């Protein structure tokens, strides 16, 4: 940072920032990242994209028994959040700390670094994550070794209620076991980088052959079909644009709200806002609405009566609605036609009660 524009004074007043770095952590849906953000960063060829450690965990929905099991374990655990662990790490590092690899851990690192060094820069058959990223991956392993070492030290201290600011009783030597864990993580991040590069290429190839897939376009017809065929009495903009479009989320959400208004003007239900949340209530399955609904759903292969029966059965599937139960409860309790709506769901009367 310079406090003066003069050349001599600039040097004299320059402030040195030791170990300048920026740490970022965030979450994002894979599709927009691969389709838009990752290609943009990759095309800069400035090495920034290689600094990102990408992680795409496989989806796993816990069974209710698992949720109860882990909730019980957390309830009886000494450590209920990671907050105390972070506080310990911060207190330990008010002053600079030096960590070193043990002799065995250094062997693990050297073998990894030498393997990277054997990658040929012009080897087009080798994994792209190992070409041009040798130095970064070496540093990644070293940093992960230190991070894991400190994390487990602090975790042990927190679990055993050793909250002292004094770190002198802890080892600053990183073990072979920790280095092996860091190596596994580094290999994982290498593999993830390769996966994202391949996915990016596939997206680019697909866009070149089909730059405007049909599913990208949000139309009143698609939104109408979505609303009338989704289970339950209501839907949300998020559920709608995630189902019928690949568009950028902010734009898609705004457009869906506009289409909700247009659909409401046609007498097919109404949208409702509760705080910052918006939902769209489907038209009640009454004889008054029957004609308008069946005209939208009927086709050469589906008669008006079949379309009506399908709409009514789908409308009553409140348990299968694609929104959370807490959202459903909030919307139902503030519904403009709550009493009339409640008649269709006698078995779910608790959802309507304040």
GROMACS .gro file of C-alpha atoms in nm:
model
  354
    1UNK     CA    1   0.000   0.000   0.000
    2UNK     CA    2   0.144   0.335  -0.103
    3UNK     CA    3   0.065   0.654   0.087
    4UNK     CA    4   0.233   0.883  -0.163
    5UNK     CA    5   0.263   0.916  -0.537
    6UNK     CA    6   0.626   1.029  -0.518
    7UNK     CA    7   0.870   0.757  -0.621
    8UNK     CA    8   1.110   0.796  -0.326
    9UNK     CA    9   0.837   0.846  -0.069
   10UNK     CA   10   0.640   0.556  -0.217
   11UNK     CA   11   0.924   0.318  -0.134
   12UNK     CA   12   0.972   0.467   0.210
   13UNK     CA   13   0.602   0.450   0.301
   14UNK     CA   14   0.525   0.113   0.150
   15UNK     CA   15   0.377  -0.133   0.397
   16UNK     CA   16   0.461  -0.499   0.364
   17UNK     CA   17   0.181  -0.752   0.418
   18UNK     CA   18   0.331  -1.083   0.538
   19UNK     CA   19   0.189  -1.395   0.373
   20UNK     CA   20  -0.087  -1.220   0.173
   21UNK     CA   21  -0.372  -1.458   0.096
   22UNK     CA   22  -0.747  -1.468   0.053
   23UNK     CA   23  -0.951  -1.764   0.177
   24UNK     CA   24  -1.287  -1.828   0.017
   25UNK     CA   25  -1.545  -2.095   0.086
   26UNK     CA   26  -1.888  -2.129  -0.067
   27UNK     CA   27  -2.162  -2.351  -0.202
   28UNK     CA   28  -2.312  -2.352  -0.551
   29UNK     CA   29  -2.526  -2.575  -0.767
   30UNK     CA   30  -2.299  -2.775  -1.003
   31UNK     CA   31  -2.489  -2.696  -1.325
   32UNK     CA   32  -2.448  -2.313  -1.335
   33UNK     CA   33  -2.089  -2.346  -1.212
   34UNK     CA   34  -1.993  -2.588  -1.491
   35UNK     CA   35  -2.190  -2.408  -1.760
   36UNK     CA   36  -2.093  -2.047  -1.687
   37UNK     CA   37  -1.851  -1.974  -1.404
   38UNK     CA   38  -1.590  -2.248  -1.451
   39UNK     CA   39  -1.544  -2.191  -1.830
   40UNK     CA   40  -1.498  -1.817  -1.770
   41UNK     CA   41  -1.232  -1.871  -1.503
   42UNK     CA   42  -1.064  -2.147  -1.703
   43UNK     CA   43  -1.038  -1.932  -2.018
   44UNK     CA   44  -0.831  -1.668  -1.833
   45UNK     CA   45  -0.532  -1.907  -1.815
   46UNK     CA   46  -0.398  -1.720  -1.514
   47UNK     CA   47  -0.387  -2.014  -1.275
   48UNK     CA   48  -0.669  -1.889  -1.054
   49UNK     CA   49  -0.909  -2.170  -1.141
   50UNK     CA   50  -0.644  -2.424  -1.035
   51UNK     CA   51  -0.646  -2.273  -0.685
   52UNK     CA   52  -1.008  -2.380  -0.635
   53UNK     CA   53  -1.051  -2.703  -0.442
   54UNK     CA   54  -1.377  -2.839  -0.580
   55UNK     CA   55  -1.590  -3.088  -0.391
   56UNK     CA   56  -1.911  -3.243  -0.524
   57UNK     CA   57  -2.043  -3.489  -0.265
   58UNK     CA   58  -2.282  -3.757  -0.376
   59UNK     CA   59  -2.639  -3.688  -0.259
   60UNK     CA   60  -2.741  -3.889   0.043
   61UNK     CA   61  -3.072  -3.849   0.220
   62UNK     CA   62  -3.062  -3.986   0.572
   63UNK     CA   63  -3.333  -4.223   0.683
   64UNK     CA   64  -3.542  -4.098   0.974
   65UNK     CA   65  -3.387  -4.359   1.204
   66UNK     CA   66  -3.040  -4.228   1.112
   67UNK     CA   67  -3.147  -3.870   1.184
   68UNK     CA   68  -3.274  -3.971   1.527
   69UNK     CA   69  -2.960  -4.173   1.597
   70UNK     CA   70  -2.722  -3.887   1.516
   71UNK     CA   71  -2.942  -3.632   1.694
   72UNK     CA   72  -2.920  -3.845   2.008
   73UNK     CA   73  -2.541  -3.870   1.977
   74UNK     CA   74  -2.512  -3.495   1.930
   75UNK     CA   75  -2.734  -3.433   2.231
   76UNK     CA   76  -2.506  -3.637   2.459
   77UNK     CA   77  -2.180  -3.515   2.304
   78UNK     CA   78  -1.950  -3.276   2.486
   79UNK     CA   79  -1.900  -3.087   2.161
   80UNK     CA   80  -2.221  -2.980   1.988
   81UNK     CA   81  -2.078  -2.733   1.734
   82UNK     CA   82  -1.736  -2.661   1.584
   83UNK     CA   83  -1.737  -2.311   1.731
   84UNK     CA   84  -1.517  -2.402   2.031
   85UNK     CA   85  -1.271  -2.575   1.797
   86UNK     CA   86  -1.233  -2.262   1.583
   87UNK     CA   87  -1.191  -2.048   1.895
   88UNK     CA   88  -0.912  -2.274   2.020
   89UNK     CA   89  -0.735  -2.257   1.683
   90UNK     CA   90  -0.760  -1.877   1.682
   91UNK     CA   91  -0.622  -1.845   2.036
   92UNK     CA   92  -0.335  -2.080   1.958
   93UNK     CA   93  -0.231  -1.872   1.661
   94UNK     CA   94  -0.225  -1.519   1.797
   95UNK     CA   95   0.148  -1.559   1.746
   96UNK     CA   96   0.309  -1.735   1.452
   97UNK     CA   97   0.343  -2.113   1.482
   98UNK     CA   98   0.577  -2.337   1.287
   99UNK     CA   99   0.473  -2.690   1.187
  100UNK     CA  100   0.703  -2.949   1.036
  101UNK     CA  101   0.662  -3.283   0.865
  102UNK     CA  102   0.798  -3.579   1.055
  103UNK     CA  103   1.064  -3.792   0.884
  104UNK     CA  104   0.801  -4.048   0.778
  105UNK     CA  105   0.554  -3.778   0.666
  106UNK     CA  106   0.827  -3.617   0.458
  107UNK     CA  107   0.878  -3.949   0.276
  108UNK     CA  108   0.506  -3.950   0.188
  109UNK     CA  109   0.533  -3.596   0.055
  110UNK     CA  110   0.851  -3.659  -0.146
  111UNK     CA  111   0.700  -3.964  -0.315
  112UNK     CA  112   0.393  -3.760  -0.410
  113UNK     CA  113   0.597  -3.463  -0.532
  114UNK     CA  114   0.829  -3.686  -0.738
  115UNK     CA  115   0.530  -3.857  -0.899
  116UNK     CA  116   0.396  -3.519  -1.005
  117UNK     CA  117   0.740  -3.424  -1.133
  118UNK     CA  118   0.738  -3.725  -1.366
  119UNK     CA  119   0.429  -3.592  -1.547
  120UNK     CA  120   0.520  -3.468  -1.895
  121UNK     CA  121   0.403  -3.119  -1.978
  122UNK     CA  122   0.310  -3.230  -2.328
  123UNK     CA  123   0.149  -3.558  -2.219
  124UNK     CA  124  -0.199  -3.522  -2.366
  125UNK     CA  125  -0.300  -3.864  -2.239
  126UNK     CA  126  -0.226  -3.788  -1.876
  127UNK     CA  127  -0.485  -3.639  -1.643
  128UNK     CA  128  -0.512  -3.268  -1.714
  129UNK     CA  129  -0.523  -3.192  -1.341
  130UNK     CA  130  -0.160  -3.309  -1.320
  131UNK     CA  131  -0.041  -3.102  -1.614
  132UNK     CA  132   0.033  -2.740  -1.534
  133UNK     CA  133  -0.067  -2.774  -1.169
  134UNK     CA  134   0.237  -2.950  -1.025
  135UNK     CA  135   0.348  -2.673  -0.793
  136UNK     CA  136  -0.007  -2.599  -0.677
  137UNK     CA  137  -0.080  -2.962  -0.593
  138UNK     CA  138   0.242  -2.988  -0.395
  139UNK     CA  139   0.143  -2.685  -0.191
  140UNK     CA  140  -0.210  -2.816  -0.151
  141UNK     CA  141  -0.082  -3.134   0.014
  142UNK     CA  142   0.148  -2.940   0.249
  143UNK     CA  143  -0.131  -2.704   0.348
  144UNK     CA  144  -0.383  -2.983   0.400
  145UNK     CA  145  -0.132  -3.164   0.621
  146UNK     CA  146  -0.102  -2.858   0.842
  147UNK     CA  147  -0.476  -2.793   0.845
  148UNK     CA  148  -0.559  -3.150   0.944
  149UNK     CA  149  -0.289  -3.155   1.209
  150UNK     CA  150  -0.416  -2.837   1.377
  151UNK     CA  151  -0.781  -2.938   1.336
  152UNK     CA  152  -0.736  -3.270   1.512
  153UNK     CA  153  -0.527  -3.112   1.789
  154UNK     CA  154  -0.798  -2.852   1.853
  155UNK     CA  155  -1.075  -3.109   1.824
  156UNK     CA  156  -0.905  -3.327   2.084
  157UNK     CA  157  -0.860  -3.028   2.313
  158UNK     CA  158  -1.225  -2.926   2.278
  159UNK     CA  159  -1.355  -3.279   2.340
  160UNK     CA  160  -1.144  -3.308   2.652
  161UNK     CA  161  -1.219  -2.953   2.773
  162UNK     CA  162  -0.856  -2.841   2.745
  163UNK     CA  163  -0.929  -2.483   2.643
  164UNK     CA  164  -0.596  -2.329   2.743
  165UNK     CA  165  -0.436  -2.068   2.519
  166UNK     CA  166  -0.104  -2.247   2.564
  167UNK     CA  167  -0.011  -2.465   2.266
  168UNK     CA  168   0.328  -2.562   2.404
  169UNK     CA  169   0.197  -2.898   2.522
  170UNK     CA  170   0.097  -2.998   2.170
  171UNK     CA  171   0.323  -3.141   1.904
  172UNK     CA  172   0.413  -2.923   1.607
  173UNK     CA  173   0.533  -3.229   1.416
  174UNK     CA  174   0.292  -3.357   1.150
  175UNK     CA  175   0.266  -3.736   1.157
  176UNK     CA  176   0.278  -3.983   0.869
  177UNK     CA  177  -0.088  -4.071   0.928
  178UNK     CA  178  -0.190  -3.708   0.886
  179UNK     CA  179   0.023  -3.676   0.572
  180UNK     CA  180  -0.149  -3.985   0.427
  181UNK     CA  181  -0.490  -3.828   0.495
  182UNK     CA  182  -0.374  -3.506   0.327
  183UNK     CA  183  -0.251  -3.709   0.029
  184UNK     CA  184  -0.591  -3.879  -0.005
  185UNK     CA  185  -0.765  -3.541   0.000
  186UNK     CA  186  -0.522  -3.397  -0.255
  187UNK     CA  187  -0.585  -3.690  -0.488
  188UNK     CA  188  -0.959  -3.637  -0.443
  189UNK     CA  189  -0.934  -3.269  -0.538
  190UNK     CA  190  -0.722  -3.363  -0.840
  191UNK     CA  191  -0.990  -3.605  -0.954
  192UNK     CA  192  -1.264  -3.346  -0.899
  193UNK     CA  193  -1.076  -3.094  -1.111
  194UNK     CA  194  -1.056  -3.348  -1.394
  195UNK     CA  195  -1.428  -3.423  -1.365
  196UNK     CA  196  -1.517  -3.055  -1.387
  197UNK     CA  197  -1.291  -3.002  -1.688
  198UNK     CA  198  -1.454  -3.293  -1.870
  199UNK     CA  199  -1.803  -3.172  -1.776
  200UNK     CA  200  -1.714  -2.823  -1.897
  201UNK     CA  201  -1.601  -2.959  -2.235
  202UNK     CA  202  -1.922  -3.159  -2.269
  203UNK     CA  203  -2.131  -2.849  -2.192
  204UNK     CA  204  -1.940  -2.648  -2.452
  205UNK     CA  205  -1.983  -2.924  -2.712
  206UNK     CA  206  -2.353  -2.951  -2.634
  207UNK     CA  207  -2.405  -2.575  -2.661
  208UNK     CA  208  -2.229  -2.570  -2.998
  209UNK     CA  209  -2.458  -2.837  -3.139
  210UNK     CA  210  -2.771  -2.724  -2.953
  211UNK     CA  211  -2.718  -2.367  -2.830
  212UNK     CA  212  -3.079  -2.328  -2.718
  213UNK     CA  213  -3.220  -2.653  -2.580
  214UNK     CA  214  -3.598  -2.652  -2.558
  215UNK     CA  215  -3.592  -2.687  -2.183
  216UNK     CA  216  -3.405  -2.359  -2.142
  217UNK     CA  217  -3.702  -2.143  -2.236
  218UNK     CA  218  -3.952  -2.045  -1.968
  219UNK     CA  219  -4.298  -1.997  -2.117
  220UNK     CA  220  -4.646  -1.951  -1.975
  221UNK     CA  221  -4.735  -2.291  -2.118
  222UNK     CA  222  -4.453  -2.465  -1.928
  223UNK     CA  223  -4.531  -2.286  -1.603
  224UNK     CA  224  -4.902  -2.366  -1.639
  225UNK     CA  225  -4.831  -2.732  -1.705
  226UNK     CA  226  -4.592  -2.743  -1.411
  227UNK     CA  227  -4.838  -2.588  -1.167
  228UNK     CA  228  -5.132  -2.805  -1.268
  229UNK     CA  229  -4.940  -3.134  -1.266
  230UNK     CA  230  -4.727  -3.101  -0.951
  231UNK     CA  231  -4.851  -3.287  -0.641
  232UNK     CA  232  -5.019  -3.083  -0.370
  233UNK     CA  233  -5.222  -2.761  -0.364
  234UNK     CA  234  -4.933  -2.520  -0.421
  235UNK     CA  235  -4.585  -2.475  -0.565
  236UNK     CA  236  -4.300  -2.225  -0.541
  237UNK     CA  237  -4.092  -2.031  -0.795
  238UNK     CA  238  -3.785  -2.232  -0.693
  239UNK     CA  239  -3.959  -2.564  -0.751
  240UNK     CA  240  -4.088  -2.435  -1.082
  241UNK     CA  241  -3.769  -2.302  -1.238
  242UNK     CA  242  -3.563  -2.596  -1.115
  243UNK     CA  243  -3.803  -2.827  -1.295
  244UNK     CA  244  -3.865  -2.651  -1.625
  245UNK     CA  245  -3.549  -2.453  -1.701
  246UNK     CA  246  -3.170  -2.455  -1.711
  247UNK     CA  247  -3.167  -2.073  -1.700
  248UNK     CA  248  -2.965  -1.863  -1.458
  249UNK     CA  249  -3.146  -1.880  -1.126
  250UNK     CA  250  -3.199  -1.510  -1.046
  251UNK     CA  251  -3.341  -1.435  -1.390
  252UNK     CA  252  -3.553  -1.751  -1.389
  253UNK     CA  253  -3.701  -1.671  -1.049
  254UNK     CA  254  -3.801  -1.321  -1.158
  255UNK     CA  255  -3.953  -1.449  -1.480
  256UNK     CA  256  -4.149  -1.721  -1.300
  257UNK     CA  257  -4.302  -1.458  -1.071
  258UNK     CA  258  -4.407  -1.259  -1.376
  259UNK     CA  259  -4.562  -1.568  -1.532
  260UNK     CA  260  -4.739  -1.640  -1.201
  261UNK     CA  261  -4.904  -1.298  -1.227
  262UNK     CA  262  -5.007  -1.366  -1.585
  263UNK     CA  263  -5.152  -1.702  -1.489
  264UNK     CA  264  -5.343  -1.546  -1.200
  265UNK     CA  265  -5.499  -1.293  -1.438
  266UNK     CA  266  -5.640  -1.587  -1.635
  267UNK     CA  267  -5.818  -1.712  -1.325
  268UNK     CA  268  -5.602  -2.020  -1.277
  269UNK     CA  269  -5.513  -1.990  -0.909
  270UNK     CA  270  -5.329  -1.709  -0.738
  271UNK     CA  271  -4.985  -1.632  -0.602
  272UNK     CA  272  -4.933  -1.542  -0.240
  273UNK     CA  273  -4.643  -1.384  -0.052
  274UNK     CA  274  -4.561  -1.473   0.309
  275UNK     CA  275  -4.275  -1.256   0.431
  276UNK     CA  276  -3.995  -1.301   0.177
  277UNK     CA  277  -4.138  -1.627   0.045
  278UNK     CA  278  -4.371  -1.663  -0.251
  279UNK     CA  279  -4.591  -1.954  -0.347
  280UNK     CA  280  -4.859  -2.017  -0.606
  281UNK     CA  281  -5.186  -2.177  -0.501
  282UNK     CA  282  -5.334  -2.403  -0.765
  283UNK     CA  283  -5.701  -2.348  -0.851
  284UNK     CA  284  -5.936  -2.534  -0.618
  285UNK     CA  285  -6.078  -2.851  -0.776
  286UNK     CA  286  -6.432  -2.710  -0.795
  287UNK     CA  287  -6.687  -2.731  -1.072
  288UNK     CA  288  -6.638  -2.358  -1.130
  289UNK     CA  289  -6.272  -2.414  -1.221
  290UNK     CA  290  -6.319  -2.747  -1.398
  291UNK     CA  291  -6.349  -2.615  -1.751
  292UNK     CA  292  -6.048  -2.383  -1.732
  293UNK     CA  293  -5.832  -2.659  -1.585
  294UNK     CA  294  -5.929  -2.932  -1.829
  295UNK     CA  295  -5.878  -2.703  -2.128
  296UNK     CA  296  -5.515  -2.667  -2.019
  297UNK     CA  297  -5.455  -3.037  -1.950
  298UNK     CA  298  -5.665  -3.216  -2.210
  299UNK     CA  299  -5.501  -3.343  -2.529
  300UNK     CA  300  -5.581  -3.574  -2.818
  301UNK     CA  301  -5.476  -3.865  -2.596
  302UNK     CA  302  -5.639  -3.742  -2.274
  303UNK     CA  303  -6.009  -3.665  -2.250
  304UNK     CA  304  -6.143  -3.377  -2.040
  305UNK     CA  305  -6.277  -3.620  -1.779
  306UNK     CA  306  -5.944  -3.804  -1.755
  307UNK     CA  307  -5.761  -3.474  -1.726
  308UNK     CA  308  -5.995  -3.363  -1.449
  309UNK     CA  309  -5.962  -3.688  -1.252
  310UNK     CA  310  -5.584  -3.664  -1.281
  311UNK     CA  311  -5.583  -3.303  -1.161
  312UNK     CA  312  -5.799  -3.378  -0.857
  313UNK     CA  313  -5.594  -3.682  -0.752
  314UNK     CA  314  -5.268  -3.489  -0.795
  315UNK     CA  315  -5.404  -3.188  -0.605
  316UNK     CA  316  -5.481  -3.403  -0.301
  317UNK     CA  317  -5.127  -3.549  -0.280
  318UNK     CA  318  -5.011  -3.298  -0.022
  319UNK     CA  319  -4.760  -3.549   0.120
  320UNK     CA  320  -4.580  -3.565  -0.214
  321UNK     CA  321  -4.551  -3.189  -0.269
  322UNK     CA  322  -4.201  -3.085  -0.373
  323UNK     CA  323  -4.149  -2.834  -0.093
  324UNK     CA  324  -4.053  -2.878   0.271
  325UNK     CA  325  -4.320  -2.944   0.530
  326UNK     CA  326  -4.228  -2.625   0.717
  327UNK     CA  327  -4.283  -2.422   0.398
  328UNK     CA  328  -4.612  -2.599   0.334
  329UNK     CA  329  -4.729  -2.524   0.688
  330UNK     CA  330  -4.633  -2.155   0.669
  331UNK     CA  331  -4.813  -2.109   0.337
  332UNK     CA  332  -5.127  -2.302   0.435
  333UNK     CA  333  -5.166  -2.114   0.762
  334UNK     CA  334  -5.159  -1.780   0.579
  335UNK     CA  335  -5.362  -1.889   0.274
  336UNK     CA  336  -5.625  -1.631   0.169
  337UNK     CA  337  -5.887  -1.907   0.127
  338UNK     CA  338  -5.769  -2.121   0.416
  339UNK     CA  339  -6.112  -2.239   0.535
  340UNK     CA  340  -6.219  -2.342   0.186
  341UNK     CA  341  -5.882  -2.507   0.118
  342UNK     CA  342  -5.888  -2.692   0.449
  343UNK     CA  343  -6.200  -2.887   0.346
  344UNK     CA  344  -5.998  -3.081   0.091
  345UNK     CA  345  -5.743  -3.202   0.347
  346UNK     CA  346  -5.930  -3.317   0.661
  347UNK     CA  347  -5.650  -3.560   0.747
  348UNK     CA  348  -5.398  -3.271   0.747
  349UNK     CA  349  -5.595  -3.022   0.955
  350UNK     CA  350  -5.293  -2.964   1.184
  351UNK     CA  351  -5.107  -2.800   0.897
  352UNK     CA  352  -5.365  -2.523   0.889
  353UNK     CA  353  -5.372  -2.449   1.261
  354UNK     CA  354  -5.169  -2.160   1.403
   0.00000   0.00000   0.00000
